[in-house]
Amino acid sequence: MGENPAKNHYAQLNQGEENEMEIFGYKTQGCRKALCIAGYFLSCGALLLLFYWKPEWDVWANCIRCSLEEADVVLLRTTDEFRIYSRKTVTWISVSALIQSRLNYPATAVEDSIFSKAIMKPSLQVKSIQVQRIRYVWNIYAKQFQKVGALEDHHTCSAIHAKFGSGLTCNEWNVRKVICGPNTIDVPVIPIWKLLIKEVLNPFYVFQLFSVCLWFAEDYMEYATAIIIMSLLSIFLTVYDLRQQSVKLHRLVESHNNIMVTVCRNKEGDSCFQELESHHLVPGDMLVLKEGKTLLPCDAILISGQCIVNESMLTGESIPVTKTHLPQADNFKPWRMHCAEDYKKHVLFCGTEVIQTKADDTGVVKAVVLRTGFNTAKGDLMRSILYPKPMNFKLYRDALRFLMCLIAFAAIGMIYTVCVFALNGEEAGEVVKKSLDVITIAVPPALPAALTTGIIYTQRRLKKKGIFCISPQRINMCGQLNLICFDKTGTLTEDGLDLWGLLPCERNCFQDIHSFPADHSLPWGPVFRAMAVCHSLIVWEGKIQGDPLDVKMFEATNWVIDDSSGHQIEGQGSTHATVVRPGPKASSAPVEGVAILHQFPFSSALQRMSVIAQEIGGEQQVFTKGAPEMVAMLCRAETVPLNFESKLLLYTAQGFRVIGLACKSLQAGKQSTDLTREEVESDLTFLGLLIMENRLKRETKPVLEELSAARIRSVMVTGDNIQTAVTVAKNAGMISPTNRVILVEANKIPGSFSASITWKPLEKNKPEDYRGLAKAMGLEPRSPRVFTSALPVEDDSPPTTERRIGLALASGQYHFAMSGKSYQIVAQHFRHLLPKLLLNGTVFARMSPGQKSSLVEEFQKLDYFVGMCGDGANDCGALKVAHAGISLSEQEASVASPFTSRTPSIACVPELIREGRAALVTSFCMFKYMALYSTIQYLGVLLLYWQLNAFGNYQFLFQDLAITTVIGVTMSFTGAYPKLVPYRPPSQLISPPLLLSVVLNILFSLSMQVFGFVVVQEQPWYSKTDIHSACLSVNNHVENSSSISSLGLRGMRDGAHGQTDNGYKSYENTTVWLLSTINCLIVALVFSKGRPFRQPIYTNYVFILVLIGQLGVCLFLVFADIDDLYSKMDLVCTPTTWRISMVIMLAVTLAASFLVEEAVIENRPLWLLLKKTFRYHSKSHYKRLQRVLEQDSAWPPLNETFFSDSVAISVEGSMGGHSNPTFDSNEDTL
């Protein structure tokens, strides 16, 4: 039964967000429920178990469809490819006790908020559901479920100040508290009994329980007991891991759940302060922040004063961040839209630590509670761990198909068994037991345990190499990675920057460069003042803390920060300003110090920061620093040197990080706090360029070369300047010296809804151009060029250029570079070009966090397996979205990343890929071995069933426990091969080489067993009735001629032990059992692949010793003639010639199996030839696109400009790839 969304029965929850769901309304029906309860009893709980696995069937069986308004049960379905269902019961919250009279009711009714729209009249109840720890209430006007626990987005800046500036009334607070629930990120430690029940009800363990019950019914006690012990061990290990994770998460959040806070209450127009525990906070509450360190228990908007916050929990960087108050802008725009990308600068996030508060004229630092509980940034991070996104990996899909095939295989065996035994007049009970037993033989119960051990060993090897993994299922995925996105700063290059030089500008001309460290100190002047004050540094625990770039810049001045409390600044009243003064080593300055009055913090969207500063006893000035192109645009044209772009290129082409500086004087008597950012950052005077050196890490180049040799694409995703990024990419080896770089520039056309896109080849720096920076300082580029966005375009003679570019492009040796702005415009206006650009896109510069996540998702849409390696900060979203996110930061934020490296170096990337490939191949080996082991045993049993015979208890036990279980545990010990080869292991079980390998080995095994079964009956010494006829001359047994009719088969795995013949002994049984047992060892050896993805098999000493030991025991059983042993193992004596014949059969099977595996299955050139012959092409989107572009002589269109249609595609959903919408940047959606 499927869903047919009818009107009002169906709606969408969290539309456009990552956790978007479809919601369906249902009403419980009494008679249906009664029938289902009867079904539970009649099926002995099987129906209940089925409903536990399939909640949608439960709802469809118990309920009838209805509108969401009438529903008492809702069915939720995810909108991703997995379409996972979950069932939720609707609950009612009563607020009648809080709204006792009509007089205080309007306090909530007037308010245009969800709280008033959710209260049903006259019952005064609120209808709610809880999904993934977030509460949704029914909006009676909008007729939909809406989130509570967050302030509505429609409030304007002035409305927030007006409505919530003096706090909530007690009545408002009470209503909100009941509807929203407590402000806690409660991750309770799950009781062990709950974890146990959940684990035991796993379909795999239910199947094992069925198998064990069947084996006990047949007295096959030993293996049943062994399986119970193994299963219990596996369950307890899993439960222990889950419990540890639960305790760890609980400890991570419990510190924020009960903090004493001060809130402002509005009592009849008067504000009064009240202390309460943080779990009582509600959205809209007015929080008063006191001096000293404070942990934030919720997300809040700062509405007065200033704060310095440590956000390492969210960003992974322990750099203090300055937060400024929300402006009182009087317009109709919602506050978040008004602040655009800058809105985060006014928001204090839950779980972060306020280090310092600075009050303004009001004397207090106040913030309005924005979000509570699991709606907060911290709560969102926790939810991403508690409810991880399911993975879509071919291996896991194929594993289910593989098990289905085995079950189908078993069904054929069951039909055969029923026919054979029923026709021979066996009892019905025995026939049922034997036919069911075929399932437990064909479907190996040890398969999941064996696969898990492989992953556990890999995890352990990674841990030894300093790589920690919180999502073990992703290890196999790492074996498929073929594209890695790298952040630049702190990942490819060193974390810190060194100040290399300063290029001052006076009267629109650049002066001589001032190098660092210099013999003479920097002279006093506007540039010096900019370096001393244009930063967001603070003194924390006796040390200057902040952005590494700011620290280096400030240290070069030899000034110090005097961060003692309030400084009286002329004309500014009492304000808590940071004052910088000359230090002991500083050169003489004509001022006592400079006070930083106001900050406009750095914004990645605006690419700049500004401060308003005042010399003590002097005038106020604005200082701005940021991306040179951006700063130059804000300056008066006459102050920017004519050769600005060529100078900028000169340094960025060397890989330097260049920062632009500018300033202007402010009119006297204007309060710095009254000025908007737009007013402050206009008509500036350009001061010069600050040149920082960012060195590549030592291991960067070798790692990128290794990835390139393995045909794994490397892509740079950075927030830095495009030219610097291209240079670093060249220096690191991402872009080969012979390859061309094409700049893709997209711009919106002013005054219209269309956009343009241009392709320009980037200037290749000729060695003679820069024979050393010292010489080049005074030189201009030699030939006149046209400049666009600080990047020169080729100006060679046309024929040479065309020929040179043509050659490079024809061979596909070109790379696209683009900025975040261009990427966004392409995604909006040139959607059809995006896949083509991504196919050769190598450098993505000036990318915001949201754009990084979006880029990773776009690569995934092209069927790339994408890895992301970053150092936390702006990469959190992309790390989560990627198939394998590797965080180089050990901060708390990295909990969102599947992998974390203890050493902050990209050397962990190839290591992870190597181990991933080895783990993937091990999984395939294990699947193949388990398939063959169960098939070999299955074929042997079916052959013996033909004679109403079977394997004995100890025969099964030896194969199941002594052979397969031990092999399953030790096969995975083989480590990863140290060299990355230029191709990947297959990603699916149903690949032709794998299937061929399994089918051929099944045929070899079948042939050998049938051959042995038939040929033994042709031997002159063979007798159906006398099982001692072959060895009468050797053994003095009392003749025991039990006819086949008297075998009487008392159950397949009859428990009759002792010296007596239990009916299993026969020449066929001995032959088939010995052949099938040693055949299991043969396939284990043949399938244990070594190179190219794993180390040679002989390096796995434990496995080799196990195989030798097992083979020794098996050969001993073949050639030994010990009566007691043979009797116990249900074997009979055969002539030595026949034993040698069996060994020859096994040797031939080994040779054939080994030859086929090496000469055909593992013969890569042969498969490539077959692919070419049959014209098989990869179905991957990017491969298909590559083939199309190879035929397209017009691509890429150099020095051409395209224009889009006037209609732009909305990319609101596609650009916000990160699952933490409360924290991540939303500039793309505004």
PDB file of N, CA and C in Angstrom, residues 532-606:
ATOM      1  N   ALA A 532      48.011  49.218  13.860  1.00  0.00           N
ATOM      2  CA  ALA A 532      47.889  49.172  15.324  1.00  0.00           C
ATOM      3  C   ALA A 532      46.453  48.977  15.794  1.00  0.00           C
ATOM      4  N   VAL A 533      45.478  49.475  14.998  1.00  0.00           N
ATOM      5  CA  VAL A 533      44.091  49.432  15.505  1.00  0.00           C
ATOM      6  C   VAL A 533      43.116  48.584  14.679  1.00  0.00           C
ATOM      7  N   CYS A 534      43.417  48.308  13.416  1.00  0.00           N
ATOM      8  CA  CYS A 534      42.439  47.630  12.556  1.00  0.00           C
ATOM      9  C   CYS A 534      42.510  46.110  12.742  1.00  0.00           C
ATOM     10  N   HIS A 535      41.994  45.667  13.872  1.00  0.00           N
ATOM     11  CA  HIS A 535      42.004  44.234  14.195  1.00  0.00           C
ATOM     12  C   HIS A 535      40.937  43.968  15.252  1.00  0.00           C
ATOM     13  N   SER A 536      40.725  42.703  15.564  1.00  0.00           N
ATOM     14  CA  SER A 536      39.756  42.353  16.618  1.00  0.00           C
ATOM     15  C   SER A 536      40.463  41.547  17.706  1.00  0.00           C
ATOM     16  N   LEU A 537      41.682  41.963  18.039  1.00  0.00           N
ATOM     17  CA  LEU A 537      42.473  41.231  19.037  1.00  0.00           C
ATOM     18  C   LEU A 537      42.030  41.582  20.451  1.00  0.00           C
ATOM     19  N   ILE A 538      42.221  40.614  21.335  1.00  0.00           N
ATOM     20  CA  ILE A 538      41.942  40.879  22.756  1.00  0.00           C
ATOM     21  C   ILE A 538      43.076  40.275  23.584  1.00  0.00           C
ATOM     22  N   VAL A 539      43.156  40.709  24.836  1.00  0.00           N
ATOM     23  CA  VAL A 539      44.094  40.073  25.757  1.00  0.00           C
ATOM     24  C   VAL A 539      43.280  39.069  26.561  1.00  0.00           C
ATOM     25  N   TRP A 540      43.657  37.799  26.449  1.00  0.00           N
ATOM     26  CA  TRP A 540      42.926  36.737  27.140  1.00  0.00           C
ATOM     27  C   TRP A 540      43.935  35.841  27.839  1.00  0.00           C
ATOM     28  N   GLU A 541      43.785  35.732  29.137  1.00  0.00           N
ATOM     29  CA  GLU A 541      44.698  34.947  29.967  1.00  0.00           C
ATOM     30  C   GLU A 541      46.147  35.394  29.755  1.00  0.00           C
ATOM     31  N   GLY A 542      46.301  36.742  29.693  1.00  0.00           N
ATOM     32  CA  GLY A 542      47.638  37.323  29.618  1.00  0.00           C
ATOM     33  C   GLY A 542      48.284  37.277  28.244  1.00  0.00           C
ATOM     34  N   LYS A 543      47.575  36.744  27.242  1.00  0.00           N
ATOM     35  CA  LYS A 543      48.143  36.635  25.888  1.00  0.00           C
ATOM     36  C   LYS A 543      47.253  37.346  24.889  1.00  0.00           C
ATOM     37  N   ILE A 544      47.901  37.884  23.842  1.00  0.00           N
ATOM     38  CA  ILE A 544      47.104  38.493  22.765  1.00  0.00           C
ATOM     39  C   ILE A 544      46.501  37.361  21.946  1.00  0.00           C
ATOM     40  N   GLN A 545      45.163  37.381  21.809  1.00  0.00           N
ATOM     41  CA  GLN A 545      44.463  36.312  21.100  1.00  0.00           C
ATOM     42  C   GLN A 545      43.685  36.895  19.936  1.00  0.00           C
ATOM     43  N   GLY A 546      43.543  36.102  18.885  1.00  0.00           N
ATOM     44  CA  GLY A 546      42.753  36.533  17.736  1.00  0.00           C
ATOM     45  C   GLY A 546      43.234  35.875  16.461  1.00  0.00           C
ATOM     46  N   ASP A 547      42.789  36.401  15.353  1.00  0.00           N
ATOM     47  CA  ASP A 547      43.169  35.872  14.043  1.00  0.00           C
ATOM     48  C   ASP A 547      44.690  35.925  13.881  1.00  0.00           C
ATOM     49  N   PRO A 548      45.345  34.818  13.418  1.00  0.00           N
ATOM     50  CA  PRO A 548      46.809  34.815  13.277  1.00  0.00           C
ATOM     51  C   PRO A 548      47.332  35.990  12.431  1.00  0.00           C
ATOM     52  N   LEU A 549      46.548  36.370  11.396  1.00  0.00           N
ATOM     53  CA  LEU A 549      46.945  37.488  10.527  1.00  0.00           C
ATOM     54  C   LEU A 549      46.992  38.784  11.337  1.00  0.00           C
ATOM     55  N   ASP A 550      45.942  38.997  12.154  1.00  0.00           N
ATOM     56  CA  ASP A 550      45.887  40.201  12.992  1.00  0.00           C
ATOM     57  C   ASP A 550      47.029  40.231  13.995  1.00  0.00           C
ATOM     58  N   VAL A 551      47.305  39.058  14.593  1.00  0.00           N
ATOM     59  CA  VAL A 551      48.367  38.979  15.607  1.00  0.00           C
ATOM     60  C   VAL A 551      49.708  39.383  15.003  1.00  0.00           C
ATOM     61  N   LYS A 552      50.039  38.827  13.833  1.00  0.00           N
ATOM     62  CA  LYS A 552      51.332  39.127  13.176  1.00  0.00           C
ATOM     63  C   LYS A 552      51.427  40.617  12.827  1.00  0.00           C
ATOM     64  N   MET A 553      50.319  41.130  12.299  1.00  0.00           N
ATOM     65  CA  MET A 553      50.296  42.539  11.882  1.00  0.00           C
ATOM     66  C   MET A 553      50.518  43.449  13.098  1.00  0.00           C
ATOM     67  N   PHE A 554      49.807  43.154  14.205  1.00  0.00           N
ATOM     68  CA  PHE A 554      49.909  44.005  15.393  1.00  0.00           C
ATOM     69  C   PHE A 554      51.295  43.878  16.039  1.00  0.00           C
ATOM     70  N   GLU A 555      51.824  42.671  16.077  1.00  0.00           N
ATOM     71  CA  GLU A 555      53.148  42.458  16.694  1.00  0.00           C
ATOM     72  C   GLU A 555      54.233  43.257  15.973  1.00  0.00           C
ATOM     73  N   ALA A 556      54.055  43.470  14.660  1.00  0.00           N
ATOM     74  CA  ALA A 556      55.063  44.211  13.880  1.00  0.00           C
ATOM     75  C   ALA A 556      55.153  45.671  14.322  1.00  0.00           C
ATOM     76  N   THR A 557      54.106  46.198  14.996  1.00  0.00           N
ATOM     77  CA  THR A 557      54.127  47.608  15.424  1.00  0.00           C
ATOM     78  C   THR A 557      54.851  47.786  16.764  1.00  0.00           C
ATOM     79  N   ASN A 558      55.046  46.667  17.488  1.00  0.00           N
ATOM     80  CA  ASN A 558      55.642  46.700  18.850  1.00  0.00           C
ATOM     81  C   ASN A 558      54.796  47.495  19.842  1.00  0.00           C
ATOM     82  N   TRP A 559      53.492  47.644  19.546  1.00  0.00           N
ATOM     83  CA  TRP A 559      52.590  48.274  20.498  1.00  0.00           C
ATOM     84  C   TRP A 559      51.969  47.193  21.379  1.00  0.00           C
ATOM     85  N   VAL A 560      51.257  47.627  22.431  1.00  0.00           N
ATOM     86  CA  VAL A 560      50.605  46.670  23.323  1.00  0.00           C
ATOM     87  C   VAL A 560      49.150  47.064  23.513  1.00  0.00           C
ATOM     88  N   ILE A 561      48.326  46.063  23.904  1.00  0.00           N
ATOM     89  CA  ILE A 561      46.904  46.325  24.156  1.00  0.00           C
ATOM     90  C   ILE A 561      46.712  46.558  25.651  1.00  0.00           C
ATOM     91  N   ASP A 562      46.132  47.706  25.972  1.00  0.00           N
ATOM     92  CA  ASP A 562      45.814  48.018  27.363  1.00  0.00           C
ATOM     93  C   ASP A 562      44.318  47.761  27.516  1.00  0.00           C
ATOM     94  N   ASP A 563      43.974  46.587  28.037  1.00  0.00           N
ATOM     95  CA  ASP A 563      42.564  46.199  28.039  1.00  0.00           C
ATOM     96  C   ASP A 563      41.911  46.349  29.403  1.00  0.00           C
ATOM     97  N   SER A 564      42.415  47.310  30.179  1.00  0.00           N
ATOM     98  CA  SER A 564      41.801  47.533  31.492  1.00  0.00           C
ATOM     99  C   SER A 564      40.417  48.140  31.291  1.00  0.00           C
ATOM    100  N   SER A 565      39.581  48.092  32.323  1.00  0.00           N
ATOM    101  CA  SER A 565      38.175  48.501  32.176  1.00  0.00           C
ATOM    102  C   SER A 565      38.027  49.964  31.780  1.00  0.00           C
ATOM    103  N   GLY A 566      36.747  50.377  31.587  1.00  0.00           N
ATOM    104  CA  GLY A 566      36.319  51.643  30.979  1.00  0.00           C
ATOM    105  C   GLY A 566      37.306  52.795  30.846  1.00  0.00           C
ATOM    106  N   HIS A 567      37.405  53.311  29.648  1.00  0.00           N
ATOM    107  CA  HIS A 567      38.242  54.491  29.396  1.00  0.00           C
ATOM    108  C   HIS A 567      37.335  55.651  29.038  1.00  0.00           C
ATOM    109  N   GLN A 568      37.603  56.789  29.627  1.00  0.00           N
ATOM    110  CA  GLN A 568      36.784  57.970  29.337  1.00  0.00           C
ATOM    111  C   GLN A 568      37.298  58.578  28.036  1.00  0.00           C
ATOM    112  N   ILE A 569      36.514  58.470  27.014  1.00  0.00           N
ATOM    113  CA  ILE A 569      36.920  59.022  25.714  1.00  0.00           C
ATOM    114  C   ILE A 569      36.099  60.274  25.456  1.00  0.00           C
ATOM    115  N   GLU A 570      36.812  61.285  25.054  1.00  0.00           N
ATOM    116  CA  GLU A 570      36.176  62.605  24.859  1.00  0.00           C
ATOM    117  C   GLU A 570      35.007  62.509  23.886  1.00  0.00           C
ATOM    118  N   GLY A 571      33.857  62.989  24.336  1.00  0.00           N
ATOM    119  CA  GLY A 571      32.675  63.035  23.465  1.00  0.00           C
ATOM    120  C   GLY A 571      31.956  61.705  23.323  1.00  0.00           C
ATOM    121  N   GLN A 572      32.435  60.675  24.018  1.00  0.00           N
ATOM    122  CA  GLN A 572      31.811  59.367  23.849  1.00  0.00           C
ATOM    123  C   GLN A 572      31.149  58.861  25.120  1.00  0.00           C
ATOM    124  N   GLY A 573      31.175  59.625  26.178  1.00  0.00           N
ATOM    125  CA  GLY A 573      30.605  59.155  27.446  1.00  0.00           C
ATOM    126  C   GLY A 573      31.479  58.045  28.009  1.00  0.00           C
ATOM    127  N   SER A 574      30.964  57.319  28.966  1.00  0.00           N
ATOM    128  CA  SER A 574      31.733  56.209  29.553  1.00  0.00           C
ATOM    129  C   SER A 574      31.548  54.991  28.673  1.00  0.00           C
ATOM    130  N   THR A 575      32.574  54.590  28.060  1.00  0.00           N
ATOM    131  CA  THR A 575      32.474  53.410  27.191  1.00  0.00           C
ATOM    132  C   THR A 575      33.663  52.482  27.431  1.00  0.00           C
ATOM    133  N   HIS A 576      33.429  51.209  27.245  1.00  0.00           N
ATOM    134  CA  HIS A 576      34.496  50.232  27.473  1.00  0.00           C
ATOM    135  C   HIS A 576      35.266  50.084  26.165  1.00  0.00           C
ATOM    136  N   ALA A 577      36.262  50.892  25.942  1.00  0.00           N
ATOM    137  CA  ALA A 577      37.024  50.863  24.689  1.00  0.00           C
ATOM    138  C   ALA A 577      38.358  50.154  24.902  1.00  0.00           C
ATOM    139  N   THR A 578      38.822  49.475  23.862  1.00  0.00           N
ATOM    140  CA  THR A 578      40.151  48.865  23.905  1.00  0.00           C
ATOM    141  C   THR A 578      41.148  49.945  23.498  1.00  0.00           C
ATOM    142  N   VAL A 579      42.195  50.106  24.299  1.00  0.00           N
ATOM    143  CA  VAL A 579      43.208  51.126  23.997  1.00  0.00           C
ATOM    144  C   VAL A 579      44.521  50.433  23.664  1.00  0.00           C
ATOM    145  N   VAL A 580      45.163  50.867  22.568  1.00  0.00           N
ATOM    146  CA  VAL A 580      46.495  50.343  22.237  1.00  0.00           C
ATOM    147  C   VAL A 580      47.512  51.457  22.494  1.00  0.00           C
ATOM    148  N   ARG A 581      48.657  51.078  23.085  1.00  0.00           N
ATOM    149  CA  ARG A 581      49.688  52.059  23.438  1.00  0.00           C
ATOM    150  C   ARG A 581      51.039  51.582  22.943  1.00  0.00           C
ATOM    151  N   PRO A 582      51.988  52.504  22.788  1.00  0.00           N
ATOM    152  CA  PRO A 582      53.341  52.084  22.387  1.00  0.00           C
ATOM    153  C   PRO A 582      53.948  51.181  23.467  1.00  0.00           C
ATOM    154  N   GLY A 583      54.557  50.070  23.012  1.00  0.00           N
ATOM    155  CA  GLY A 583      55.206  49.143  23.948  1.00  0.00           C
ATOM    156  C   GLY A 583      56.634  49.579  24.222  1.00  0.00           C
ATOM    157  N   PRO A 584      57.353  48.833  25.085  1.00  0.00           N
ATOM    158  CA  PRO A 584      58.743  49.194  25.434  1.00  0.00           C
ATOM    159  C   PRO A 584      59.666  49.257  24.216  1.00  0.00           C
ATOM    160  N   LYS A 585      59.402  48.380  23.209  1.00  0.00           N
ATOM    161  CA  LYS A 585      60.297  48.318  22.036  1.00  0.00           C
ATOM    162  C   LYS A 585      59.823  49.212  20.903  1.00  0.00           C
ATOM    163  N   ALA A 586      58.698  49.883  21.087  1.00  0.00           N
ATOM    164  CA  ALA A 586      58.116  50.667  19.992  1.00  0.00           C
ATOM    165  C   ALA A 586      58.918  51.937  19.722  1.00  0.00           C
ATOM    166  N   SER A 587      58.895  52.358  18.448  1.00  0.00           N
ATOM    167  CA  SER A 587      59.548  53.627  18.094  1.00  0.00           C
ATOM    168  C   SER A 587      58.683  54.762  18.645  1.00  0.00           C
ATOM    169  N   SER A 588      59.278  55.902  18.813  1.00  0.00           N
ATOM    170  CA  SER A 588      58.548  57.027  19.440  1.00  0.00           C
ATOM    171  C   SER A 588      57.346  57.436  18.593  1.00  0.00           C
ATOM    172  N   ALA A 589      56.218  57.659  19.274  1.00  0.00           N
ATOM    173  CA  ALA A 589      54.988  58.071  18.593  1.00  0.00           C
ATOM    174  C   ALA A 589      54.491  59.340  19.267  1.00  0.00           C
ATOM    175  N   PRO A 590      53.886  60.263  18.498  1.00  0.00           N
ATOM    176  CA  PRO A 590      53.446  61.538  19.074  1.00  0.00           C
ATOM    177  C   PRO A 590      52.159  61.424  19.890  1.00  0.00           C
ATOM    178  N   VAL A 591      51.677  60.208  20.120  1.00  0.00           N
ATOM    179  CA  VAL A 591      50.426  60.053  20.880  1.00  0.00           C
ATOM    180  C   VAL A 591      50.642  59.112  22.058  1.00  0.00           C
ATOM    181  N   GLU A 592      49.777  59.303  23.052  1.00  0.00           N
ATOM    182  CA  GLU A 592      49.836  58.447  24.248  1.00  0.00           C
ATOM    183  C   GLU A 592      49.254  57.058  23.944  1.00  0.00           C
ATOM    184  N   GLY A 593      48.289  57.042  23.063  1.00  0.00           N
ATOM    185  CA  GLY A 593      47.641  55.778  22.683  1.00  0.00           C
ATOM    186  C   GLY A 593      46.477  56.044  21.759  1.00  0.00           C
ATOM    187  N   VAL A 594      45.878  54.966  21.241  1.00  0.00           N
ATOM    188  CA  VAL A 594      44.712  55.085  20.360  1.00  0.00           C
ATOM    189  C   VAL A 594      43.628  54.162  20.906  1.00  0.00           C
ATOM    190  N   ALA A 595      42.404  54.687  21.003  1.00  0.00           N
ATOM    191  CA  ALA A 595      41.278  53.884  21.507  1.00  0.00           C
ATOM    192  C   ALA A 595      40.452  53.362  20.339  1.00  0.00           C
ATOM    193  N   ILE A 596      40.102  52.073  20.412  1.00  0.00           N
ATOM    194  CA  ILE A 596      39.222  51.478  19.392  1.00  0.00           C
ATOM    195  C   ILE A 596      37.799  51.587  19.926  1.00  0.00           C
ATOM    196  N   LEU A 597      37.019  52.503  19.314  1.00  0.00           N
ATOM    197  CA  LEU A 597      35.684  52.804  19.840  1.00  0.00           C
ATOM    198  C   LEU A 597      34.630  51.807  19.363  1.00  0.00           C
ATOM    199  N   HIS A 598      34.717  51.423  18.109  1.00  0.00           N
ATOM    200  CA  HIS A 598      33.665  50.573  17.558  1.00  0.00           C
ATOM    201  C   HIS A 598      34.262  49.676  16.470  1.00  0.00           C
ATOM    202  N   GLN A 599      33.722  48.465  16.384  1.00  0.00           N
ATOM    203  CA  GLN A 599      34.213  47.509  15.384  1.00  0.00           C
ATOM    204  C   GLN A 599      33.099  47.066  14.462  1.00  0.00           C
ATOM    205  N   PHE A 600      33.426  46.920  13.200  1.00  0.00           N
ATOM    206  CA  PHE A 600      32.556  46.231  12.258  1.00  0.00           C
ATOM    207  C   PHE A 600      33.335  44.972  11.892  1.00  0.00           C
ATOM    208  N   PRO A 601      33.021  43.825  12.528  1.00  0.00           N
ATOM    209  CA  PRO A 601      33.895  42.653  12.418  1.00  0.00           C
ATOM    210  C   PRO A 601      34.031  42.150  10.994  1.00  0.00           C
ATOM    211  N   PHE A 602      35.056  41.298  10.803  1.00  0.00           N
ATOM    212  CA  PHE A 602      35.319  40.736   9.473  1.00  0.00           C
ATOM    213  C   PHE A 602      34.130  39.898   9.023  1.00  0.00           C
ATOM    214  N   SER A 603      33.740  40.092   7.778  1.00  0.00           N
ATOM    215  CA  SER A 603      32.643  39.317   7.206  1.00  0.00           C
ATOM    216  C   SER A 603      33.143  38.660   5.924  1.00  0.00           C
ATOM    217  N   SER A 604      32.934  37.332   5.816  1.00  0.00           N
ATOM    218  CA  SER A 604      33.440  36.636   4.620  1.00  0.00           C
ATOM    219  C   SER A 604      32.678  37.052   3.371  1.00  0.00           C
ATOM    220  N   ALA A 605      31.438  37.540   3.536  1.00  0.00           N
ATOM    221  CA  ALA A 605      30.680  38.001   2.364  1.00  0.00           C
ATOM    222  C   ALA A 605      31.200  39.353   1.900  1.00  0.00           C
ATOM    223  N   LEU A 606      31.496  40.246   2.876  1.00  0.00           N
ATOM    224  CA  LEU A 606      31.986  41.587   2.524  1.00  0.00           C
ATOM    225  C   LEU A 606      33.496  41.605   2.315  1.00  0.00           C
TER     226      LEU A 606
END
